[in-house]
Every structure is written in structure tokens, then in C-alpha cells.
Amino acid sequence: MKAILLLILVFGVFACSNSQTSLSECSANNPSGSCEEGKRCINGTCTNDDAYCSKTNLAGFCNNGQLCIEGICEDKDSNPCSTEHPNGICENNNTCINGSCVDDTYMCSENNLLGYCKNSAVCINGKCVQKACNLGDVKTCYSGDISELNKGICQPGRQICNDLGEWGECNHSIRPKAEVCDGVDNDCDGEIDDGVLNECGKCGETPLEIANNHIDDDCDGLIDENEQGIEDCDERTHQPCYTGENPSNSGKGICHGGFRDCVNGAWGTCVGQILPVNEICGDNIDNDCDGFTDEFCDFTECVAISDHENCDNYLDDDCNGLINDGCDGIIRVECSENEICGDGIDNDCKNGIDDGCTCNSSEKINCFSGDPSILNKDTVCKAGEMSCIGGESWGDCIGEILPSKEICDGIDNDCDSFIDENCPDNCANNTEICDGIDNDCDGLTDEGVLNACGTCGDSCYLINIEDNELNDNSELDGVGYVNGNITLQETHRDTNFIWIANSSDNNVHKINTQTGDKFGPFPVGTNPSRTAVTRDGGVWVGNRDSHNVTKLDSDGNHIITVNLADSCEPRGVAIDKYENVWVGCFAINGFARSRANGYVYKINSDGVIANGYPFDSHIPLYGFAIDGGGFLWSSRLTSTSGPASLLRIDTNKNPEDEGFFQKFDFDHDYQTYGIVVDFYGAIWYGGVQENSIKKVVYDSNTNSLTTTSYDVPNCNDVVRGVAIDHQNNIWAVCTGANTVHKFDNTGTHLGEYSTHGVNPIGVGIDAEGDVWVMNYSSGNAVELNNNNGSLKREFTVGAGPYSYSDITGFNLINITAPTGIFKILNDTNHEDATYDSVRVVGQIPNGSSIRVRARVSNDQSSWSNWSESVSFVDSNSDMPLTWPAPKPSGRYIQVEVTLEIGNNDDAKPKFSEIHINWQRP
């Protein structure tokens, strides 16, 4: 019995189990039953999973009488199928498609690959799939790592929607390349030229250090270091500096340089510089000074600020991971039936650019995905190149550079023909000038253009010469060191040159009276006869027959010729203390060689005739001499029947002033000839008929002259040229006897000497006190010993040497304007030194003057030109030293100070100090 019950129990359990299995299988009674793997029970039938309603099968099956609506099984609309009810009920098991009942046999299925689909889906391989796009739509894309996009050369490409409603391949996006030094971020890592720049943060080899230019040329942090790496900062101050590890960081972001001083031969701290720090995300500042702001910052939580991209800010506004995606817009392209080969466009919207086009295997063509109008401009954008692949189709456009975001790097990155627009100061290509501004935006101010003391051209250093320094290593000529001052002495100035007018050759010669060197001839006017030597060794020449005067510089170069009145024969030529030349005419207004009235001209050193001149003296003028008081004296060459006379003109006055002109008649009628003024102010002149010389003393109290005559022994002809020597002796030439005579200042005859030539006319005194005589008919000039009249040297010059005037400048610098010259040399130990201004500290009495000029050298043998002479009115001001451009530089400066006496013997200038302001680069 127990066994029977057990069997019944077992059987019952088995029967129960079998009944449950059959109930779970997919069937009409169990429309949601189980199916084998890979299938699903749909309305009681096991069907493949992909036939079920889903986003990828918008016309799939649903259970329980539901409809597949946009990939979701939903209850049927109880309303009849219509436009208002696109999911409504249809009869005969038809399907409502977009408001119309369609027989199921026309629906998209494996048996009807072109069947209908709902909701604008398309039938693809028997399945209704929602289209991703419409045919011809275009959008931006990028085929690489999205972090690269819009960095450097990396740019998005474009996708075109094909006829299946799918986006095609991403074409023409620009991917990273190996970094090269070209000012572009080729590898799209956010850094330009990283890893390929030299030590100075620029392309190419690291520059070599250039000595003494005060710049760190090789960017090693050292300035002007030698081959051993030893730096000499040369005691410079306030110099631009930047000590960061990468010099190219300076001028970017927060980084800029400072200034430092050289202390005890070594550079001190760079004060004021700012060096890079780690980038601080979110502060919109370039903290690490690499030219980029907040680069590599992980803003993990993207908050969309718009549902579409703003194409101007280079941000991912819609948080879809793409920056500026779609900024080209969704552009409807008119798709052509056929591809147009070689135009760089996917014309048929199917398989990319030039698909199906044939080409030669070695053929290459230019290509560009951007606006072709921006090519061929001075921008970074350039076309690429497409190569033929296997003779069948064109490959990608390689090497093109499309516009990118503008960065401040001196390059037109966005290819709009503007460089660094909207960049601070917009100065990437500027040249640094000395103005306290960082003109070239490298973070350093005035680098390479500041001088050694860190200023823009202001003097750095002061040379102060005083006390015994004035007497040490100085040259004294007519001056002496007395009680701590340099002042004029009783000794007289030297003059080392003589200018000789060759009247028949229309030229002049210059002879160095020390060395005997002869220079010239130098052409002048016609029939020159008078020469007056200037302070600087030049000469004014009176040309009788061309009626003009010519000025030559100390080297014989022509400076200017000043034309005078017609028929004016300039017979009197003299220079006053202000460097004006005074010219007297022997004949005027057509009465050539007559005893007509004469004109007087005053001409400044530049050749300009002064206002009010010529002055009509009504006297036939012959020789000129100017005394220390500024009075011009002229001898009068007159007829034997008229009285002799002297003319006096006050050169300190104008012709209209009272006392400007005065004539003194003598009680004799012989002619006067050569004329000179001695150191005591007496006038000496030669007499033609009496064979004598005359001494005339002017009495200012009585305004009268006292005349004394002294016979010239053995002279039976004209006494012409007269001269004064250093001892105030008088020398007079007797033309007919071919002799020259020496008298002391009392009129005592001291000697008669041969002139070693025929018909002597002019006479002059040189630096050694020796006597020079010009022999007119024999064409020679001789130098005679002052003590005994013996012949020292003889020179052949031109035809008809004349010149009885101030032919050596002796009278000008010792009588007319007594001067003394002080010269001193100073060594700055810097070959690049330039000199700005000078000051003399002393006393300048009324009428006296102190003039200063300077010259520069590096070896004391080759000198610059002299600077322009500056005159001091007082000693309280610095006067600029000015040279013709370019301004010379040199280690040594020689300063020349000329002292000139005033209107009386007590008006002597003096100085106790010289200040020279100078600088160096």
C-alpha cells in the first residue's frame, strides 16, 4: 500500500512538473512565453530579437496589440488612422503610416526592403531606422583626440549626409604633426615650437655671445662672458634682466624682467622681475608664461551655457565635447549626380572628395578646405597637397593650414590679414627704443639701448680736473698755472704755419715753419696779394683782380668766396677778435689803380657781409692792422701831392655810431705802405719816399697822434712790409736793396740782412721768432735767423709771392686778440665712451672770453674732428659738446681751452676747474 502511494506521489509530481513547462513556452495562449536564445516571443511566435520594436527597428513588432511608436511599444490610438492620429486604427490588420492605412505587405520587412516606415524613418535592410541626417547636410567633425582640437594647426573637418541618412566619413580634419620650429603649434599640444626652440626661445642655432654689447646674446643668463664663462658686468647699473629658466617666457603672461646693478664686479639681484608659476585654473591668467591661459585645466563638470555653439569664443558651449562644432552651420548642399574631379568638393555627397575620379599614380594637385580667398596673403594659412593613390583616387589633403584662433605671437593665425589684433599693446614686431617702454614686448624694458648707468642718453660720469691736475700732463701755450688757476701769461702764442699768396699764379702755398713741409698750391682768385691767417690755421685771401676774398680751411679746402664791389681791389685784410674779416678796397667804381675812395667790408666767419657795409671811407686803403682794443688802422697809399693819413675804425661799433670812423692827416705828403701794431699799441708803417719807417702813438686823452720817423740805412727805394716779433722788435723790408732791417722798439737799428732774392715785399714771424721774407721777382721764400739774420731755409714757391699782411696769424693771436691755449688729455679706460658737455669754473671779465672744444681718440694718434667751439659767458652752466654726425666715441678725450683777453690788460680770464660729463653704452 505504501509503495502504491509513493508511486502515485512521484507520478503526480512528474505530471505537475510537465504541465508547468508546457505553459511557459511561447504560444498563442502564452504570447510572452519563452523562446530559444536569440529569439523573442512576439504575439505567440518566437521571432528574432531584432524584429522587436526598438530604436533600431522603428517598425518592429509589439505584444498585446501595442504599436511600435518611435522605437517604443505603446497602446494603439483608439481613433481611426488619420493625419491627426498617425497611430490610429486601420481595418484588415493594415498599419497606420503617417496618417494613411497601408497594407502590411507594403511595410518594411525582410521581404520588402523598400517598404514603408513610420515617423520619417527609412527602411534599411528590412528594418525601419531613424535617419541621422538629411541628404546633403554638412557638419564639423574631428577624427582625432578631441583634446587636440583647435590647438595649433589641428582643425575640424566636415561630414556630409549620404542618401542613406547617415553621416559620411570625417574628411579634411587636420591632425597633429611632428613639431617643427615655425612659430606654429604643429603637434597640437597647446605649446608652440616646444622642444625645438634654442636657448633663447627662438628658431635656429643659439646665437653666439657678442662681446661688449651688454646683451645676453646666447641666453645663458650671463652677459658678455668670455670663453671661460667668466662674466664682467663692468660696473654697469640699472640694467634690464630676466633670470628665468626659459628666456622666452619673459613678456608672456605675468612674466617680465626687472633691473639690476653690477656690484663689486658681479651682478646683483634682478629687482622687479616676475617669474613663471604653476598655471592656476580658472583665473584666466597665463601664470606659467607659455602664452596660453588655463591650458590643460580639467574642467570636469561642463555646464552648458547654450544649446548651440558660439562661434566666437572657442568654448564648448553645449558641452558635447566639441569646441565650435557646427560653426560652419548645417549647410544644404545641392548634391550633383556626378563627382566633379579636382575641385576639392564632395559633389555627389556619397563617398568623399573626388570619389570615383581617376588620376595618374604620380600626379599631385594643390588643395584647400577653407575659403580660397585667404590664400596668397601674408598669413599662416596655406594650401595642402593631394596625391593620387594607385592611379584610382585622390588621397587626403595633406599639409594645408586652416585658420585658427589668433594668439599674440607675431603671426596672423586666423588669416584675416591682421597680426595679433586685440593683443595687449600689439607690439610683437616693434623694435626696442630707449623710452622706458617695453616696445618689443619681450618683458624687458630698453634692453640693449640703455647706457651703462641705465639711462636713455643722460650722462653717467663726471671728469673733474682741478688743482695740480691742471698743470700735470697739460700743454700750455700762452697760458700758465698761477695760484691754482690757468690764466694768460706774458709769453706769446706760437704759430707754426705761413700762408704765401702767389699773385701771378692765382694760388697760395702753406708751409709748416717747424718741419718745413710745403702744401699746395691751392687755387684762389685772380692776382692774390694779402693773406690773413685765422685762429684755427685757415686763411682769408684778398684777390685784387677778381674783386673778391676767398676763405680756405687749415687743409687748404675751399670754404667760401665772397664777391665785392666791381673794381674793388682788396689791399687791406685783417681778422678781429670775433673772427670777422675786414677788407679794404684800394680802388672802387671803375677807377682801377687810381687813388679813388675805398670801401670797407665786415664779413663774418661764414662769409656773410654785415648789415651797413660796405662803408665808404673815401680813402684809398692799402694795409690793415687791428690793435688789442679793437681799433682797425689803415695806411693810405696817396699821391705825392697830397697829405699822408691814417684811418681808424672802431670794430666794436656800427658804421652809424659816433666814433666809428676817424681820419688822421700827417704833415707830410709821402705815401704810407705796410702797417703793423706792436705789443704796446703803437702803430708802425713803412714810408715810400723817405726810405724810413714811422712809429705812431695814439693819445686817447687828446685824440691825437704822435709820429716818430726812423731812417732805414742803405735803402734807396720803397719800404714795404713791416712785422713785430716776440721781443717787440720791428722788421722792415727794403724792396730795391733786397734787404730786411731790424729795429728795437725805440727805433734803434739792430741789423741789415740779405733776403736772398729779388724784390722782397712781405715779412712775417714764425713760432720760433724767426723771420720769413717773400721775394716777389725771384719766386722764393726764405727763413732768416732772428738773432743774426743768417739764412736757415729757402723754399721755391709760386710766381710773384706777395703777402705783406698777417701771414702767420702772429698779430691776431698776440696783438689783436691776445689768446692762450690750454690742452689736457684724459683717459676714461672705455673705448666706447661718448662725451656730452663741458664746464669751466673760473672768472670771465667783461670783454674776455673762454672757448672750449674737444676731440676723441682710442690710440692718441688717430683723432676725431674737433667739436664745435663753445664760448662761455659765465661758469655756471654746462655747455654741450657737438660734433658733426655721427658722434665720435673713444677712450681718450683732449680738451682745448682758449683764453682771450678783454678790452684791457686787466681783463684776463682764468679758470680753476674743468668738468666733463660723459657716458658709455
GROMACS .gro file of N, CA, C and O in nm, residues 775-828:
model
  216
  775ASN      N    1  11.021  13.698  -5.168
  775ASN     CA    2  11.089  13.772  -5.276
  775ASN      C    3  11.004  13.763  -5.403
  775ASN      O    4  10.992  13.656  -5.464
  776TYR      N    5  10.947  13.875  -5.441
  776TYR     CA    6  10.847  13.880  -5.547
  776TYR      C    7  10.903  13.835  -5.682
  776TYR      O    8  10.844  13.750  -5.750
  777SER      N    9  11.016  13.890  -5.723
  777SER     CA   10  11.066  13.865  -5.858
  777SER      C   11  11.140  13.734  -5.872
  777SER      O   12  11.143  13.676  -5.981
  778SER      N   13  11.197  13.682  -5.763
  778SER     CA   14  11.270  13.555  -5.772
  778SER      C   15  11.183  13.435  -5.733
  778SER      O   16  11.227  13.321  -5.742
  779GLY      N   17  11.060  13.457  -5.686
  779GLY     CA   18  10.965  13.348  -5.659
  779GLY      C   19  11.007  13.256  -5.547
  779GLY      O   20  10.980  13.135  -5.552
  780ASN      N   21  11.074  13.309  -5.446
  780ASN     CA   22  11.116  13.224  -5.335
  780ASN      C   23  11.080  13.288  -5.201
  780ASN      O   24  11.054  13.408  -5.192
  781ALA      N   25  11.075  13.203  -5.097
  781ALA     CA   26  11.054  13.248  -4.959
  781ALA      C   27  11.171  13.198  -4.877
  781ALA      O   28  11.216  13.084  -4.894
  782VAL      N   29  11.221  13.284  -4.786
  782VAL     CA   30  11.338  13.245  -4.708
  782VAL      C   31  11.307  13.260  -4.559
  782VAL      O   32  11.226  13.345  -4.519
  783GLU      N   33  11.374  13.175  -4.480
  783GLU     CA   34  11.366  13.184  -4.334
  783GLU      C   35  11.500  13.231  -4.282
  783GLU      O   36  11.604  13.169  -4.310
  784LEU      N   37  11.501  13.342  -4.204
  784LEU     CA   38  11.622  13.400  -4.151
  784LEU      C   39  11.624  13.387  -4.000
  784LEU      O   40  11.520  13.399  -3.934
  785ASN      N   41  11.744  13.366  -3.946
  785ASN     CA   42  11.762  13.360  -3.802
  785ASN      C   43  11.732  13.495  -3.740
  785ASN      O   44  11.782  13.598  -3.786
  786ASN      N   45  11.652  13.498  -3.634
  786ASN     CA   46  11.611  13.625  -3.573
  786ASN      C   47  11.729  13.697  -3.510
  786ASN      O   48  11.733  13.821  -3.507
  787ASN      N   49  11.829  13.622  -3.462
  787ASN     CA   50  11.939  13.685  -3.389
  787ASN      C   51  12.041  13.749  -3.481
  787ASN      O   52  12.089  13.860  -3.455
  788ASN      N   53  12.076  13.680  -3.590
  788ASN     CA   54  12.183  13.732  -3.674
  788ASN      C   55  12.146  13.745  -3.822
  788ASN      O   56  12.231  13.783  -3.903
  789GLY      N   57  12.023  13.713  -3.858
  789GLY     CA   58  11.980  13.732  -3.995
  789GLY      C   59  12.033  13.630  -4.093
  789GLY      O   60  12.014  13.647  -4.216
  790SER      N   61  12.098  13.525  -4.045
  790SER     CA   62  12.154  13.425  -4.137
  790SER      C   63  12.043  13.341  -4.199
  790SER      O   64  11.936  13.324  -4.141
  791LEU      N   65  12.072  13.288  -4.317
  791LEU     CA   66  11.974  13.207  -4.389
  791LEU      C   67  11.962  13.069  -4.323
  791LEU      O   68  12.062  12.999  -4.308
  792LYS      N   69  11.839  13.030  -4.288
  792LYS     CA   70  11.814  12.897  -4.232
  792LYS      C   71  11.757  12.803  -4.337
  792LYS      O   72  11.803  12.690  -4.352
  793ARG      N   73  11.658  12.847  -4.411
  793ARG     CA   74  11.598  12.763  -4.516
  793ARG      C   75  11.545  12.851  -4.628
  793ARG      O   76  11.510  12.967  -4.606
  794GLU      N   77  11.538  12.789  -4.745
  794GLU     CA   78  11.485  12.860  -4.861
  794GLU      C   79  11.385  12.769  -4.932
  794GLU      O   80  11.408  12.647  -4.946
  795PHE      N   81  11.273  12.826  -4.978
  795PHE     CA   82  11.168  12.749  -5.043
  795PHE      C   83  11.128  12.815  -5.175
  795PHE      O   84  11.111  12.938  -5.180
  796THR      N   85  11.118  12.733  -5.277
  796THR     CA   86  11.063  12.782  -5.403
  796THR      C   87  10.911  12.775  -5.395
  796THR      O   88  10.855  12.670  -5.363
  797VAL      N   89  10.847  12.888  -5.421
  797VAL     CA   90  10.700  12.891  -5.418
  797VAL      C   91  10.651  12.928  -5.557
  797VAL      O   92  10.718  12.899  -5.657
  798GLY      N   93  10.534  12.990  -5.569
  798GLY     CA   94  10.483  13.026  -5.700
  798GLY      C   95  10.540  13.157  -5.749
  798GLY      O   96  10.625  13.220  -5.686
  799ALA      N   97  10.490  13.199  -5.863
  799ALA     CA   98  10.537  13.323  -5.923
  799ALA      C   99  10.472  13.443  -5.855
  799ALA      O  100  10.352  13.444  -5.829
  800GLY      N  101  10.556  13.544  -5.826
  800GLY     CA  102  10.505  13.668  -5.768
  800GLY      C  103  10.457  13.656  -5.626
  800GLY      O  104  10.349  13.709  -5.593
  801PRO      N  105  10.533  13.592  -5.533
  801PRO     CA  106  10.488  13.586  -5.393
  801PRO      C  107  10.483  13.726  -5.333
  801PRO      O  108  10.577  13.802  -5.344
  802TYR      N  109  10.368  13.758  -5.270
  802TYR     CA  110  10.343  13.894  -5.224
  802TYR      C  111  10.332  13.894  -5.072
  802TYR      O  112  10.432  13.894  -5.003
  803SER      N  113  10.213  13.897  -5.020
  803SER     CA  114  10.182  13.868  -4.879
  803SER      C  115  10.252  13.958  -4.778
  803SER      O  116  10.332  13.913  -4.698
  804TYR      N  117  10.223  14.088  -4.780
  804TYR     CA  118  10.267  14.165  -4.664
  804TYR      C  119  10.144  14.200  -4.581
  804TYR      O  120  10.078  14.299  -4.594
  805SER      N  121  10.111  14.107  -4.494
  805SER     CA  122   9.997  14.119  -4.404
  805SER      C  123  10.024  14.020  -4.291
  805SER      O  124  10.138  13.981  -4.270
  806ASP      N  125   9.919  13.977  -4.219
  806ASP     CA  126   9.939  13.884  -4.106
  806ASP      C  127   9.949  13.742  -4.161
  806ASP      O  128   9.857  13.660  -4.148
  807ILE      N  129  10.062  13.711  -4.221
  807ILE     CA  130  10.076  13.588  -4.299
  807ILE      C  131  10.094  13.462  -4.213
  807ILE      O  132  10.084  13.351  -4.264
  808THR      N  133  10.119  13.477  -4.082
  808THR     CA  134  10.131  13.361  -3.992
  808THR      C  135  10.024  13.361  -3.883
  808THR      O  136  10.014  13.264  -3.808
  809GLY      N  137   9.944  13.466  -3.874
  809GLY     CA  138   9.845  13.476  -3.766
  809GLY      C  139   9.904  13.527  -3.637
  809GLY      O  140   9.834  13.533  -3.534
  810PHE      N  141  10.033  13.565  -3.639
  810PHE     CA  142  10.101  13.611  -3.519
  810PHE      C  143  10.031  13.733  -3.459
  810PHE      O  144  10.011  13.743  -3.338
  811ASN      N  145   9.995  13.829  -3.545
  811ASN     CA  146   9.933  13.952  -3.496
  811ASN      C  147   9.796  13.925  -3.434
  811ASN      O  148   9.759  13.985  -3.333
  812LEU      N  149   9.719  13.835  -3.497
  812LEU     CA  150   9.585  13.807  -3.447
  812LEU      C  151   9.589  13.750  -3.305
  812LEU      O  152   9.517  13.797  -3.216
  813ILE      N  153   9.672  13.648  -3.283
  813ILE     CA  154   9.668  13.577  -3.155
  813ILE      C  155   9.756  13.640  -3.047
  813ILE      O  156   9.748  13.600  -2.931
  814ASN      N  157   9.837  13.740  -3.087
  814ASN     CA  158   9.922  13.804  -2.986
  814ASN      C  159   9.894  13.952  -2.968
  814ASN      O  160   9.918  14.006  -2.858
  815ILE      N  161   9.842  14.018  -3.070
  815ILE     CA  162   9.818  14.162  -3.063
  815ILE      C  163   9.669  14.193  -3.064
  815ILE      O  164   9.615  14.253  -2.972
  816THR      N  165   9.601  14.150  -3.172
  816THR     CA  166   9.459  14.183  -3.188
  816THR      C  167   9.374  14.120  -3.079
  816THR      O  168   9.291  14.185  -3.016
  817ALA      N  169   9.390  13.991  -3.061
  817ALA     CA  170   9.311  13.917  -2.961
  817ALA      C  171   9.406  13.826  -2.886
  817ALA      O  172   9.415  13.707  -2.915
  818PRO      N  173   9.481  13.883  -2.790
  818PRO     CA  174   9.577  13.800  -2.716
  818PRO      C  175   9.509  13.678  -2.657
  818PRO      O  176   9.412  13.689  -2.582
  819THR      N  177   9.557  13.566  -2.695
  819THR     CA  178   9.497  13.441  -2.651
  819THR      C  179   9.603  13.346  -2.598
  819THR      O  180   9.722  13.359  -2.628
  820GLY      N  181   9.557  13.253  -2.521
  820GLY     CA  182   9.640  13.144  -2.476
  820GLY      C  183   9.561  13.015  -2.488
  820GLY      O  184   9.438  13.016  -2.480
  821ILE      N  185   9.630  12.906  -2.511
  821ILE     CA  186   9.562  12.777  -2.529
  821ILE      C  187   9.612  12.679  -2.425
  821ILE      O  188   9.733  12.662  -2.404
  822PHE      N  189   9.515  12.616  -2.361
  822PHE     CA  190   9.541  12.510  -2.263
  822PHE      C  191   9.484  12.380  -2.318
  822PHE      O  192   9.369  12.375  -2.362
  823LYS      N  193   9.564  12.275  -2.319
  823LYS     CA  194   9.517  12.143  -2.364
  823LYS      C  195   9.548  12.040  -2.257
  823LYS      O  196   9.654  12.043  -2.195
  824ILE      N  197   9.453  11.949  -2.238
  824ILE     CA  198   9.474  11.842  -2.141
  824ILE      C  199   9.409  11.714  -2.192
  824ILE      O  200   9.306  11.718  -2.259
  825LEU      N  201   9.471  11.602  -2.162
  825LEU     CA  202   9.424  11.471  -2.207
  825LEU      C  203   9.371  11.393  -2.088
  825LEU      O  204   9.429  11.394  -1.980
  826ASN      N  205   9.257  11.323  -2.109
  826ASN     CA  206   9.202  11.241  -2.003
  826ASN      C  207   9.171  11.102  -2.057
  826ASN      O  208   9.123  11.087  -2.170
  827ASP      N  209   9.197  11.000  -1.976
  827ASP     CA  210   9.176  10.860  -2.014
  827ASP      C  211   9.060  10.803  -1.934
  827ASP      O  212   9.065  10.795  -1.811
  828THR      N  213   8.951  10.762  -2.004
  828THR     CA  214   8.836  10.704  -1.936
  828THR      C  215   8.846  10.552  -1.923
  828THR      O  216   8.765  10.490  -1.854
   0.00000   0.00000   0.00000
